[in-house]
PDB file of C-alpha atoms in Angstrom:
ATOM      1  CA  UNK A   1       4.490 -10.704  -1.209  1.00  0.00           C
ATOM      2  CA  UNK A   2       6.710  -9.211  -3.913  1.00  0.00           C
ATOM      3  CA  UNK A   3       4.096  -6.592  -4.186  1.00  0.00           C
ATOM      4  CA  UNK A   4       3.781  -5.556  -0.918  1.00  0.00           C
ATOM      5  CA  UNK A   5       5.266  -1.790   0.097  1.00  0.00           C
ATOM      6  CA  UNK A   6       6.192  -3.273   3.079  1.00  0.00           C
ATOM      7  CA  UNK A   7       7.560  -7.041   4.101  1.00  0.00           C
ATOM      8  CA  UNK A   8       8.476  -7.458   7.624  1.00  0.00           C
ATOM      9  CA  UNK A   9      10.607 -10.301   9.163  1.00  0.00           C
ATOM     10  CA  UNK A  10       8.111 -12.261  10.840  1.00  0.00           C
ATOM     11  CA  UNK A  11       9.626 -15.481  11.860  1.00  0.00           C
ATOM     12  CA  UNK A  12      12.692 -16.190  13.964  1.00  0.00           C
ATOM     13  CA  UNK A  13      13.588 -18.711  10.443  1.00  0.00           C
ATOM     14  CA  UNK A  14      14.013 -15.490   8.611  1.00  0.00           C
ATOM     15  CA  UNK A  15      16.626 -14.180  11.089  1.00  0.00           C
ATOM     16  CA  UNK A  16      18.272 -17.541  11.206  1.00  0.00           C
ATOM     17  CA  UNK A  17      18.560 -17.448   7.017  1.00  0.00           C
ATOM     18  CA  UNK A  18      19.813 -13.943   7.297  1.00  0.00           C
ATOM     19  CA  UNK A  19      22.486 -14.651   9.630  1.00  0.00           C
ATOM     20  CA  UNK A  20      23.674 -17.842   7.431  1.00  0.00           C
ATOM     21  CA  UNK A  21      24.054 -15.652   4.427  1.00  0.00           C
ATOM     22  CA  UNK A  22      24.862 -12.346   5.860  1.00  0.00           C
ATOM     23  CA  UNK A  23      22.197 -10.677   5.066  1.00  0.00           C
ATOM     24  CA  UNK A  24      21.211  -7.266   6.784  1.00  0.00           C
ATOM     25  CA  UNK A  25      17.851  -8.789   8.668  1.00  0.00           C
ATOM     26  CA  UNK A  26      18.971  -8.469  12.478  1.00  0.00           C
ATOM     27  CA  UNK A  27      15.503  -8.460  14.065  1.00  0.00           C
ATOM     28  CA  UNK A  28      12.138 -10.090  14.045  1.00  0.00           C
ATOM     29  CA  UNK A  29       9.322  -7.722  13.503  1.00  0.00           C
ATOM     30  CA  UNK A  30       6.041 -10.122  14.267  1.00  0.00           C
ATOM     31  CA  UNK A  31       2.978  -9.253  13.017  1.00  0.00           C
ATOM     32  CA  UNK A  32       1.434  -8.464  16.100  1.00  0.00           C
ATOM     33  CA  UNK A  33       4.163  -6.372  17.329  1.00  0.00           C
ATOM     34  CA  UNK A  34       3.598  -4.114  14.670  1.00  0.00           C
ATOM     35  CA  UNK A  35      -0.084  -3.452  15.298  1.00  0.00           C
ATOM     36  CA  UNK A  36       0.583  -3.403  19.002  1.00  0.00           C
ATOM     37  CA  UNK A  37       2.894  -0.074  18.401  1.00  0.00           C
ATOM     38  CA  UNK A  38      -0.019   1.417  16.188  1.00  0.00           C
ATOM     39  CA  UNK A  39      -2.255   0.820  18.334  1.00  0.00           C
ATOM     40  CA  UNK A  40      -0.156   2.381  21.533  1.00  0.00           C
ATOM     41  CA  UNK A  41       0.104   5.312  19.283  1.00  0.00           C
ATOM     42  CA  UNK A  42      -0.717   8.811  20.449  1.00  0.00           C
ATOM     43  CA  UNK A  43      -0.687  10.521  17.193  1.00  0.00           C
ATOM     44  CA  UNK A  44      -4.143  13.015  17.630  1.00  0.00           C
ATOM     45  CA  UNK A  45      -6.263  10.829  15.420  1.00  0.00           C
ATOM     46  CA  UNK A  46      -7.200   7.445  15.265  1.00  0.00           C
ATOM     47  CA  UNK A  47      -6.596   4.632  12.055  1.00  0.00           C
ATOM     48  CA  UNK A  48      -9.449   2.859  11.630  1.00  0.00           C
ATOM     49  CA  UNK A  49      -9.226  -0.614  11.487  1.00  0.00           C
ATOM     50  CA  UNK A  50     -11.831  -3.620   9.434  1.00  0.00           C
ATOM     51  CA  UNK A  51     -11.439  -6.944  10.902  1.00  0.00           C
ATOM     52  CA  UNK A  52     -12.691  -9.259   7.642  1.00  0.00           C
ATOM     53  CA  UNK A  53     -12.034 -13.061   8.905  1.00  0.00           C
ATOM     54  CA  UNK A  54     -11.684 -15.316  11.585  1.00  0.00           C
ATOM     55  CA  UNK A  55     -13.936 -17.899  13.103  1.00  0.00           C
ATOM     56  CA  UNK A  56     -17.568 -17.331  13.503  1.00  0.00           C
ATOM     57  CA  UNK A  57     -17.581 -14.483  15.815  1.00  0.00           C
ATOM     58  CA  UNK A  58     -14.537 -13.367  16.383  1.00  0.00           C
ATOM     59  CA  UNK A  59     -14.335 -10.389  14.280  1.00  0.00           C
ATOM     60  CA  UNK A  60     -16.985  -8.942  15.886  1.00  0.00           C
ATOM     61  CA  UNK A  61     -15.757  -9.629  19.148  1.00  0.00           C
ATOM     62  CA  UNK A  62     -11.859  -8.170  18.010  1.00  0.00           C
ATOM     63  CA  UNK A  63     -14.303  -4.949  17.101  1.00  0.00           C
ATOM     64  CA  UNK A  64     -15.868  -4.560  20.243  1.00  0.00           C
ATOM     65  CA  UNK A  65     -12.733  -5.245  22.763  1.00  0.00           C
ATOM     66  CA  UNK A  66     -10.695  -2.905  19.867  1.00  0.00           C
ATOM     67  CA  UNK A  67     -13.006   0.339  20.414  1.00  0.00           C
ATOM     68  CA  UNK A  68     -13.149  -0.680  24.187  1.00  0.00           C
ATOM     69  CA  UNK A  69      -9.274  -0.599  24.720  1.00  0.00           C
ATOM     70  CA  UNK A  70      -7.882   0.774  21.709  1.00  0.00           C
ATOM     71  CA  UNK A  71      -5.432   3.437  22.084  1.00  0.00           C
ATOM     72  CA  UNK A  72      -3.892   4.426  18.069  1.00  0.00           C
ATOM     73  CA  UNK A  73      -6.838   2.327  16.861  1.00  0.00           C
ATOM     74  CA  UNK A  74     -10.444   1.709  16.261  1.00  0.00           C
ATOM     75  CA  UNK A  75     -12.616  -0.539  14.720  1.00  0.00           C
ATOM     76  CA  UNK A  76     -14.907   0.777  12.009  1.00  0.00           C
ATOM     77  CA  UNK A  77     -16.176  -2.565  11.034  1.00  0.00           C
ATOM     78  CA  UNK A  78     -16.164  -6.458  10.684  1.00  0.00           C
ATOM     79  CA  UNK A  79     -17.035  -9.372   8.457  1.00  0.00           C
ATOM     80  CA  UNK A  80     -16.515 -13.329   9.006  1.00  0.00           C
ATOM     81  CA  UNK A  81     -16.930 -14.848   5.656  1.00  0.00           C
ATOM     82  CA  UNK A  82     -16.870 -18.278   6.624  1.00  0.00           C
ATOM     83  CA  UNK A  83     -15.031 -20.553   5.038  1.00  0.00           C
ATOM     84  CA  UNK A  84     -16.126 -19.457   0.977  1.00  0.00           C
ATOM     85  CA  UNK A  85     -13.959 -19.624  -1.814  1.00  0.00           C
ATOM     86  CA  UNK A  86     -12.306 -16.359  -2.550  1.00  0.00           C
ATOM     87  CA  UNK A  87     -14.544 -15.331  -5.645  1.00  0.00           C
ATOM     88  CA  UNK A  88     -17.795 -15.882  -2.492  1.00  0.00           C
ATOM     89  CA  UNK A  89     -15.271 -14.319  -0.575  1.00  0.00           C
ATOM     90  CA  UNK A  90     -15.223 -10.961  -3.021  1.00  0.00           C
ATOM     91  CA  UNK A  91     -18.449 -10.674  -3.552  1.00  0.00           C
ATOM     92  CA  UNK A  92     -19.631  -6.591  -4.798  1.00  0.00           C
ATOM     93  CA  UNK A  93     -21.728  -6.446  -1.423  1.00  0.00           C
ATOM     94  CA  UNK A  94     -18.807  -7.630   0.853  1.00  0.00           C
ATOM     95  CA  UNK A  95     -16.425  -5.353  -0.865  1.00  0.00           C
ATOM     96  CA  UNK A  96     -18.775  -2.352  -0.420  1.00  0.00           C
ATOM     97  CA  UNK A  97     -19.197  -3.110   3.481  1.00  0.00           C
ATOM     98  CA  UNK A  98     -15.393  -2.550   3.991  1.00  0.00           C
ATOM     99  CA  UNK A  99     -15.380   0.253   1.938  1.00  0.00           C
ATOM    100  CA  UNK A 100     -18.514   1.631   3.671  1.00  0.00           C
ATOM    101  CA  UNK A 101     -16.291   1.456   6.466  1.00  0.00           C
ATOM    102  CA  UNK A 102     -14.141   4.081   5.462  1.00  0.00           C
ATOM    103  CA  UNK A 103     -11.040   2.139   7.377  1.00  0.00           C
ATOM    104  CA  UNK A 104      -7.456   3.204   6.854  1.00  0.00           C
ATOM    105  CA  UNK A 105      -6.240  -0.409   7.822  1.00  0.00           C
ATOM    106  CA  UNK A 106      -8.056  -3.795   6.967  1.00  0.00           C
ATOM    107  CA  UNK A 107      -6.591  -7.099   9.036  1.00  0.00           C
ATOM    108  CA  UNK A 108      -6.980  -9.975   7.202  1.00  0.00           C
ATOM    109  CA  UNK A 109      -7.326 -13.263   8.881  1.00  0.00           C
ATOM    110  CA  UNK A 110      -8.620 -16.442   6.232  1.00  0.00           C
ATOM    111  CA  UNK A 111      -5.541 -18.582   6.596  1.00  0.00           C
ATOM    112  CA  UNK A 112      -2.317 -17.737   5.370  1.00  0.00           C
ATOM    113  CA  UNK A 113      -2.182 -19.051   1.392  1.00  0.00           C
ATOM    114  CA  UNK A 114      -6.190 -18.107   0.891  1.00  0.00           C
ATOM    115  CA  UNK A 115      -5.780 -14.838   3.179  1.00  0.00           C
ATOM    116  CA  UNK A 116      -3.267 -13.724   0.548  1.00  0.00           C
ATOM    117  CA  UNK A 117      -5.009 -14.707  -2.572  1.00  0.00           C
ATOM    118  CA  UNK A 118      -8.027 -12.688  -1.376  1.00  0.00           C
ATOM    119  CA  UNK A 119      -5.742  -9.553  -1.085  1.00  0.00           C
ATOM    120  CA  UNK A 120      -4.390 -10.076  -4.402  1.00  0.00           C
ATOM    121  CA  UNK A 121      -7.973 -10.820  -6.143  1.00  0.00           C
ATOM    122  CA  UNK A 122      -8.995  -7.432  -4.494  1.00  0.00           C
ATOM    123  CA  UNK A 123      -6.578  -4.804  -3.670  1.00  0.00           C
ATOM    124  CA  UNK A 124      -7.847  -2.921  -6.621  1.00  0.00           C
ATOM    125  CA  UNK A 125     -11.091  -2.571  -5.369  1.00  0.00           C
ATOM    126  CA  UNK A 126     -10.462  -1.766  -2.158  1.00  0.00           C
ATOM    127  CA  UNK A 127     -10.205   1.774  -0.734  1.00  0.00           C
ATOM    128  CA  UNK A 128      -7.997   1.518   2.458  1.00  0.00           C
ATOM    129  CA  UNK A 129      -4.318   2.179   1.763  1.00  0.00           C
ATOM    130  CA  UNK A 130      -3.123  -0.630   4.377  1.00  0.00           C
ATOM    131  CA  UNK A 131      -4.076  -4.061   3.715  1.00  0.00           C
ATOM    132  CA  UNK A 132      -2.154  -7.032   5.836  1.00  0.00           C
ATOM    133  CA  UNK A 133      -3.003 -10.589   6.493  1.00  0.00           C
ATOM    134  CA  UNK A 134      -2.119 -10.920  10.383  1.00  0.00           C
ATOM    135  CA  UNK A 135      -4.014 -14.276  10.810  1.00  0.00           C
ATOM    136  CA  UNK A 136      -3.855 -14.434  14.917  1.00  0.00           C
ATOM    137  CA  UNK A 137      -4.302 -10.425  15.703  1.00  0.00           C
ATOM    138  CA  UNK A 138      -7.493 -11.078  15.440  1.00  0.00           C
ATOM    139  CA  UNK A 139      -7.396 -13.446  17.957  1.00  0.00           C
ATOM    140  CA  UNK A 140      -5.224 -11.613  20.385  1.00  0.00           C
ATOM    141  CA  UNK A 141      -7.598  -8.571  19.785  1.00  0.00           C
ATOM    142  CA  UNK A 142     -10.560 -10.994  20.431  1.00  0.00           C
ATOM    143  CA  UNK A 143      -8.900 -12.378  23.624  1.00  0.00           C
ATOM    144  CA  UNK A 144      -9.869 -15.714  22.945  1.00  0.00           C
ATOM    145  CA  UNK A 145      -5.728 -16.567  22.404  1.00  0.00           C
ATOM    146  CA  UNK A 146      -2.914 -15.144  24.248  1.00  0.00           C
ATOM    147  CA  UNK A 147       0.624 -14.384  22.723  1.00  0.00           C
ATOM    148  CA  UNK A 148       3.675 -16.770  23.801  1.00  0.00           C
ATOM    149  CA  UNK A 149       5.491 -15.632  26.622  1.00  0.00           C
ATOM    150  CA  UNK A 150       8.379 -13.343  25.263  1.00  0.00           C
ATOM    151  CA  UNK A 151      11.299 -15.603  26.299  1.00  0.00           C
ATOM    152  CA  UNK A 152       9.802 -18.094  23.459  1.00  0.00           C
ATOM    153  CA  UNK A 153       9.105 -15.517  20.948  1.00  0.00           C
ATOM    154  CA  UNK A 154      12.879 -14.713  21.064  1.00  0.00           C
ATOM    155  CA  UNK A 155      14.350 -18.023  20.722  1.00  0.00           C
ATOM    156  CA  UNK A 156      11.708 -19.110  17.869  1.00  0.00           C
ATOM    157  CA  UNK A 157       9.534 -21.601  19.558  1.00  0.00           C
ATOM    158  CA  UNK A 158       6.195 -18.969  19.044  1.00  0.00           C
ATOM    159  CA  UNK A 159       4.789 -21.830  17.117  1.00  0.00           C
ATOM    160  CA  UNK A 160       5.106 -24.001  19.712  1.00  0.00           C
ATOM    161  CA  UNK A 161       3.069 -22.012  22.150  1.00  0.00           C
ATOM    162  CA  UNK A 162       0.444 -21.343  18.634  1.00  0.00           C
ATOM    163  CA  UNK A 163      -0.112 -25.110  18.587  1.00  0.00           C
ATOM    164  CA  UNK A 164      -0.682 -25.685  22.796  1.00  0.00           C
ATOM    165  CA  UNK A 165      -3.696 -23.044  22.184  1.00  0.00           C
ATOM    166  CA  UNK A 166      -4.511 -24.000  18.325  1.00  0.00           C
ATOM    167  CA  UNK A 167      -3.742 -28.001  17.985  1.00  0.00           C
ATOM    168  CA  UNK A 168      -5.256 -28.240  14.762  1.00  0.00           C
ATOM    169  CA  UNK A 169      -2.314 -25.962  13.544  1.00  0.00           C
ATOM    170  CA  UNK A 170      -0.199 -28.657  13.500  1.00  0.00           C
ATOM    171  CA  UNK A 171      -0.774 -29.483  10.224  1.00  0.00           C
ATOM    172  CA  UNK A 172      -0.054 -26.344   9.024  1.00  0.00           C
ATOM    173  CA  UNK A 173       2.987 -25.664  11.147  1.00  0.00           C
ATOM    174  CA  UNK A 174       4.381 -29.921  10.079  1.00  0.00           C
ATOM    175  CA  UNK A 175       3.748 -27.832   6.517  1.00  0.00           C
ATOM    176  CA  UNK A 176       5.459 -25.545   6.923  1.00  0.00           C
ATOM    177  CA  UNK A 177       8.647 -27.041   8.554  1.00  0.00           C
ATOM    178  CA  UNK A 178       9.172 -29.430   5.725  1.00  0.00           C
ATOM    179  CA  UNK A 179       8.784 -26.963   3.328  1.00  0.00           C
ATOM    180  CA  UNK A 180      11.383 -24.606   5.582  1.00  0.00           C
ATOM    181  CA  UNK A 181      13.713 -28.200   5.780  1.00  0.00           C
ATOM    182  CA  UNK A 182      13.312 -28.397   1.723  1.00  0.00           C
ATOM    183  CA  UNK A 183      14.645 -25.250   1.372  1.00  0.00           C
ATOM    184  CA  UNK A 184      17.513 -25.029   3.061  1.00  0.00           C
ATOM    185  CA  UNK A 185      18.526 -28.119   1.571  1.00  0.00           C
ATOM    186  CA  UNK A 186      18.322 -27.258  -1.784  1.00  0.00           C
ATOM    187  CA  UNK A 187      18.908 -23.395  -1.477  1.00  0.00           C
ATOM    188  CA  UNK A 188      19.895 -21.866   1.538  1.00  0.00           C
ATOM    189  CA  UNK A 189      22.878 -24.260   2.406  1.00  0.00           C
ATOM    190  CA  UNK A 190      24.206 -24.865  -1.439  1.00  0.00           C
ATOM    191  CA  UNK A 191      23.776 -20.741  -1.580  1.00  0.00           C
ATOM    192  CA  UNK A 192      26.113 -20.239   1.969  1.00  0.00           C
ATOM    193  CA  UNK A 193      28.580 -22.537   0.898  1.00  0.00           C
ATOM    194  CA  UNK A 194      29.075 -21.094  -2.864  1.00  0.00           C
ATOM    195  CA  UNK A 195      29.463 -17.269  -0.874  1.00  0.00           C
ATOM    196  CA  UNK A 196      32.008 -19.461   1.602  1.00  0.00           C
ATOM    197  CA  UNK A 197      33.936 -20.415  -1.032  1.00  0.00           C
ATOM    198  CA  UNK A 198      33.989 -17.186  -3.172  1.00  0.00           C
ATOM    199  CA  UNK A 199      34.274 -13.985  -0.940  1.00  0.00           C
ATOM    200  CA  UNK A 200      37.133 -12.397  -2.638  1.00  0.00           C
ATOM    201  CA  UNK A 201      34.644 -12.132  -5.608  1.00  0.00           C
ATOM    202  CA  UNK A 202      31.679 -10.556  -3.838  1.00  0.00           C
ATOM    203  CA  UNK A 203      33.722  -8.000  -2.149  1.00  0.00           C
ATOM    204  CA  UNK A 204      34.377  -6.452  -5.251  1.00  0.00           C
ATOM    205  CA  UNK A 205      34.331  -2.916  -4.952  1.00  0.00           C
ATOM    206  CA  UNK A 206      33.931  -1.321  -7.844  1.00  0.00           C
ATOM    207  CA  UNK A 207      31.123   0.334  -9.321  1.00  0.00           C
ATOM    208  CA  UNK A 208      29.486  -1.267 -12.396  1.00  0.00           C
ATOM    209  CA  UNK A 209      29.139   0.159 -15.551  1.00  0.00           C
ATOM    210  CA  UNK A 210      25.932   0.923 -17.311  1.00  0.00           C
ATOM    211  CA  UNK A 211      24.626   2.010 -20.711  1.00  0.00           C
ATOM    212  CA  UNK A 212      20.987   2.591 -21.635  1.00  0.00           C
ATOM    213  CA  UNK A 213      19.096   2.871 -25.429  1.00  0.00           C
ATOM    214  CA  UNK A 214      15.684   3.350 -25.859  1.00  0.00           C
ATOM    215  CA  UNK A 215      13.645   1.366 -28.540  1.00  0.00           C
ATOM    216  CA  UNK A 216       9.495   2.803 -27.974  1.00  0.00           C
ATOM    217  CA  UNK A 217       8.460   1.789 -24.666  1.00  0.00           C
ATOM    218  CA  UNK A 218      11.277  -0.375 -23.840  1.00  0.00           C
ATOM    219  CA  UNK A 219      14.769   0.534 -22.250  1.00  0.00           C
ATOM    220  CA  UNK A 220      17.853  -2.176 -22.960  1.00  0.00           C
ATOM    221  CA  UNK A 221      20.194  -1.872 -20.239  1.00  0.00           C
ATOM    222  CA  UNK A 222      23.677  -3.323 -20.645  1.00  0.00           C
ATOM    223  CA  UNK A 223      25.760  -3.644 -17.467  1.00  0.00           C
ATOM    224  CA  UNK A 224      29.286  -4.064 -17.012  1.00  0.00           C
ATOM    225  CA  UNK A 225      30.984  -5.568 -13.879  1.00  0.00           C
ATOM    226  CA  UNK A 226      30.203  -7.718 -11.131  1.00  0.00           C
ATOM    227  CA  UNK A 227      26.258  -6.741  -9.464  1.00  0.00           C
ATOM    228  CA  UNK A 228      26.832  -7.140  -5.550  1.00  0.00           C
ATOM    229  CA  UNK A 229      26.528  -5.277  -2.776  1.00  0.00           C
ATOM    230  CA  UNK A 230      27.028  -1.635  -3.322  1.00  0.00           C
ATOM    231  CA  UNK A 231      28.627  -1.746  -6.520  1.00  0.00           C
ATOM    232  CA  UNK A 232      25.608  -1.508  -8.364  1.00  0.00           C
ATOM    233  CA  UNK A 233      24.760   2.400  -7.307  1.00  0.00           C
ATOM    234  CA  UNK A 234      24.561   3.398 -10.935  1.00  0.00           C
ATOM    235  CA  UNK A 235      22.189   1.224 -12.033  1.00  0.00           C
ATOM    236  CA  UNK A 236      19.568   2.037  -8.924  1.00  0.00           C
ATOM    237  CA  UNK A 237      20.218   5.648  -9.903  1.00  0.00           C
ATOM    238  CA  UNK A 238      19.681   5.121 -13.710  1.00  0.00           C
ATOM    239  CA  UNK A 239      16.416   4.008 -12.885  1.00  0.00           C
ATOM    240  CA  UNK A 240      15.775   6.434 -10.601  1.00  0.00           C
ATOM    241  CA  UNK A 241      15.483   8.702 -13.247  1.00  0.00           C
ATOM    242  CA  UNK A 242      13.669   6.868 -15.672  1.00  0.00           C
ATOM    243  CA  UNK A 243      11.443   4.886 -13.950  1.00  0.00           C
ATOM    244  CA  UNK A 244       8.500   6.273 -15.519  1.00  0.00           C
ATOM    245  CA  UNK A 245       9.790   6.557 -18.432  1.00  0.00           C
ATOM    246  CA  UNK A 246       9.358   2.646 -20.016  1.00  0.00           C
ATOM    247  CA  UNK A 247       7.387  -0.137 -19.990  1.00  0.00           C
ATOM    248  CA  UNK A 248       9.427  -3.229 -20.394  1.00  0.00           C
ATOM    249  CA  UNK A 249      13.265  -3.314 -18.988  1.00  0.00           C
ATOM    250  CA  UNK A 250      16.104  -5.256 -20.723  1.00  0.00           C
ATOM    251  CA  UNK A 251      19.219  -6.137 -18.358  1.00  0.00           C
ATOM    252  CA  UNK A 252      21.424  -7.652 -20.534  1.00  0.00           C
ATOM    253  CA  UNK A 253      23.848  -9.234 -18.427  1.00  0.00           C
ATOM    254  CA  UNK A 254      26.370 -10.510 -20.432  1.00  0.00           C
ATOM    255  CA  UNK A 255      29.359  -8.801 -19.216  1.00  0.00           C
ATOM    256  CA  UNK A 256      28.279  -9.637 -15.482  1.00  0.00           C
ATOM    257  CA  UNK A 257      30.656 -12.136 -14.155  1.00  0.00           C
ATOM    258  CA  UNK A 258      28.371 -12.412 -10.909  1.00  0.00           C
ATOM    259  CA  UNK A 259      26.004 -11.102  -8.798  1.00  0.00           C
ATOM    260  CA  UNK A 260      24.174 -11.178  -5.131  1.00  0.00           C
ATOM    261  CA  UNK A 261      21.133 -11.191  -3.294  1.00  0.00           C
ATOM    262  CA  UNK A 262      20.827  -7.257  -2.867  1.00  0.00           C
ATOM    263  CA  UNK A 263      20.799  -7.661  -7.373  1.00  0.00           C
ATOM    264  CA  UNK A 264      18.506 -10.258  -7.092  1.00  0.00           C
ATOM    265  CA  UNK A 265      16.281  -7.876  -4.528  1.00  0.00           C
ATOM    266  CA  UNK A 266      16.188  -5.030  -7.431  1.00  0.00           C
ATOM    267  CA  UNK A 267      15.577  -6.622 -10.075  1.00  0.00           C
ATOM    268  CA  UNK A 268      12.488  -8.197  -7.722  1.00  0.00           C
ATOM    269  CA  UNK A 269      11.717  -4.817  -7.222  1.00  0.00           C
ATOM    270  CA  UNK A 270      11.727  -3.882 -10.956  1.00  0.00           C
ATOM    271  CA  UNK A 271       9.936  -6.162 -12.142  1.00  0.00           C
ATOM    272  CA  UNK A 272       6.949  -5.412  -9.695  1.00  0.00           C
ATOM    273  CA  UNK A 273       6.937  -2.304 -11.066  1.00  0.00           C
ATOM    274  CA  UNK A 274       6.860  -3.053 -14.936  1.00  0.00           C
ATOM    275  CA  UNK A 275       4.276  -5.134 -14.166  1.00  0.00           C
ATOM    276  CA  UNK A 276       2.392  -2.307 -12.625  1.00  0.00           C
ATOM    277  CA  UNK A 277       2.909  -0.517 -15.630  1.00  0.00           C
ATOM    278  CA  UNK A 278       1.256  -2.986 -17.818  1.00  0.00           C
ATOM    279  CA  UNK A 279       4.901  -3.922 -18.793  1.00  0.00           C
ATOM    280  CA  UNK A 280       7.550  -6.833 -17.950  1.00  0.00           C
ATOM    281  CA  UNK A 281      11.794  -6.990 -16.829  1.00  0.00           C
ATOM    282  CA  UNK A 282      13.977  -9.148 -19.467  1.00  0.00           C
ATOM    283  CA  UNK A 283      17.073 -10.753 -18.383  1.00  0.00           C
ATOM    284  CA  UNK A 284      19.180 -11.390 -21.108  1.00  0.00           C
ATOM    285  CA  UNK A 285      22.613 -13.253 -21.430  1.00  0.00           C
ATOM    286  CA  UNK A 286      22.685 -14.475 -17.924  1.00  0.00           C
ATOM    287  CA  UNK A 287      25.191 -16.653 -17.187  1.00  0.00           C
ATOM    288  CA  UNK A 288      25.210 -20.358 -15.103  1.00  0.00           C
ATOM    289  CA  UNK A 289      26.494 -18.893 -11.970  1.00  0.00           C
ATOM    290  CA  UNK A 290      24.038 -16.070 -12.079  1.00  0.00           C
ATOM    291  CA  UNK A 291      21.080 -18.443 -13.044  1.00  0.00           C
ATOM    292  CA  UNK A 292      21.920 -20.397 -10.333  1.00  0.00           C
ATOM    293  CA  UNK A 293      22.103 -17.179  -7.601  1.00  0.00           C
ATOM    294  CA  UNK A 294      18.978 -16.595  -8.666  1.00  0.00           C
ATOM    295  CA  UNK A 295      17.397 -19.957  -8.095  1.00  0.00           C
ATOM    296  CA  UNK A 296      19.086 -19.793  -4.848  1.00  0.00           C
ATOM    297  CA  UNK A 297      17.361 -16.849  -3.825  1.00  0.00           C
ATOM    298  CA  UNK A 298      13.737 -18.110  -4.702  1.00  0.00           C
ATOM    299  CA  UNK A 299      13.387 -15.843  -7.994  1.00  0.00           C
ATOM    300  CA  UNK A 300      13.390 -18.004 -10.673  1.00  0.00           C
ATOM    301  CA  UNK A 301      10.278 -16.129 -11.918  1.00  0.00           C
ATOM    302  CA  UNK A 302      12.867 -13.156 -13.128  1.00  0.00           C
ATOM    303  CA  UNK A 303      13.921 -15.773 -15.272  1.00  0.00           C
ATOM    304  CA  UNK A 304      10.429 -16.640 -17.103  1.00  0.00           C
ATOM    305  CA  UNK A 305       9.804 -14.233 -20.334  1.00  0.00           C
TER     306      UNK A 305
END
């Protein structure tokens, strides 16, 4: 996910979260909303779509109805793997059929957890520049399942509608919810109550201080003052500028008394993109609060050397 150039909202839960720890998410953007704008596009040429997944069938048939009422879209191609493992899954042949394909945007549709394993065991190999699992496009393309009526989309019962078509989703949705109930337990709710109880010291509004040295292909950072919301400007622009300069990235945060979630979202960021570069981000001298904040927010890997 971390990896992804683009994350969208996709779940009224998200907006919920948001709204509970005033964060700047004020809208769901589903899945299939998104390809229903690209393909009601009228730009003067088409993106051309690969539909890899599905039950036996279905791609093909979300190929045929695609190039029949497409609009901003058509199909180029289609594979149904079956239900493989993801190395069957990635075999040289079925990676040269999508590629064969020449398609600008390949919907993925093996389940969620295997759906993005697959993308991650191949994105390097692939040619299309837009890869997205969007499990039940298919199936709207396809026409074998209709989307929930829009009055359930927008108060967050989609799933229920999911499971009146799908009933073995149920499993995966009962999943999903305790994992959802798990963490709001031990995250979401300990996290709102902590910024409850300490807003005077995440308005702070003044900008941090920040001092670079070099040592090969590594850049130690040391930042002064408290991380949150816009207070953090210099450091985004610091590595603005040398961003492709370095390998591995020391924060050292010693002299940060706290920090938020928009911190916790660039150092996410930065540390995709060391790892891109065959490198890694280093937080040193964190303190308890700011370990915590981080656990919180579901990045404990920042934390892991």
């Amino acid at each position: 996910m971390i990896k992804s150039d683009l994350s969208i909202a996709d779940g009224m839960p998200i907006i919920w979260i948001a709204k509970m720890l005033s964060l700047p998410v004020v809208e769901r953007v589903a899945g299939a909303d998104l390809y229903e704008k690209l393909n009601e596009s009228n730009a003067p040429t088409h993106l051309k779509v690969f539909f890899f997944g599905g039950a036996e069938g279905i791609a093909e048939q979300a190929c045929q109805r695609q190039n029949e009422n497409g609009q901003g879209l058509k199909a180029s191609g289609f594979f149904g793997p079956g239900f493989g493992s993801i190395e069957e899954m990635s075999a040289e042949r079925i990676i040269q059929k999508i590629n064969d394909s020449e398609a600008d945007f390949i919907v993925v549709a093996l389940g969620a957890k295997k759906g993005h394993a697959w993308i991650e065991a191949n994105r390097d190999k692939l040619k299309a520049p837009i890869i997205s699992h969007l499990g039940a496009v298919i199936n709207f393309v396809a026409g074998n399942i209709k989307r929930a009526p829009h009055f359930l989309q927008t108060i967050g019962m989609e799933w229920m509608w999911r499971i009146y078509q799908e009933p073995s989703l149920w499993i995966r949705y009962g999943y999903d919810g305790l994992s959802l109930c798990k963490m709001l337990v031990s995250k979401v709710i300990p996290y709102a109550l902590w910024t409850m109880c300490n807003k005077k010291l995440l308005k702070n509004i003044n900008e941090i201080q920040v001092e670079s040295m070099a040592v090969g292909s590594d850049v130690q950072i040391v930042i002064k003052g408290a991380c949150v919301n816009h207070s953090f400007e210099p450091l985004k622009l610091m590595l603005a500028e040398i961003s492709d300069q370095y390998k591995n990235y020391q924060l050292n945060l010693q002299h940060v008394p706290v920090i938020d979630s928009a911190f916790v979202g660039l150092c996410m960021l930065l540390s995709v993109h060391a790892i891109n570069n065959g490198g890694k981000l280093i937080i040193k001298n964190i303190n308890e609060t700011n370990r915590k904040i981080i656990d919180w927010n579901c990045a404990q890997f920042l934390l892991v050397n």
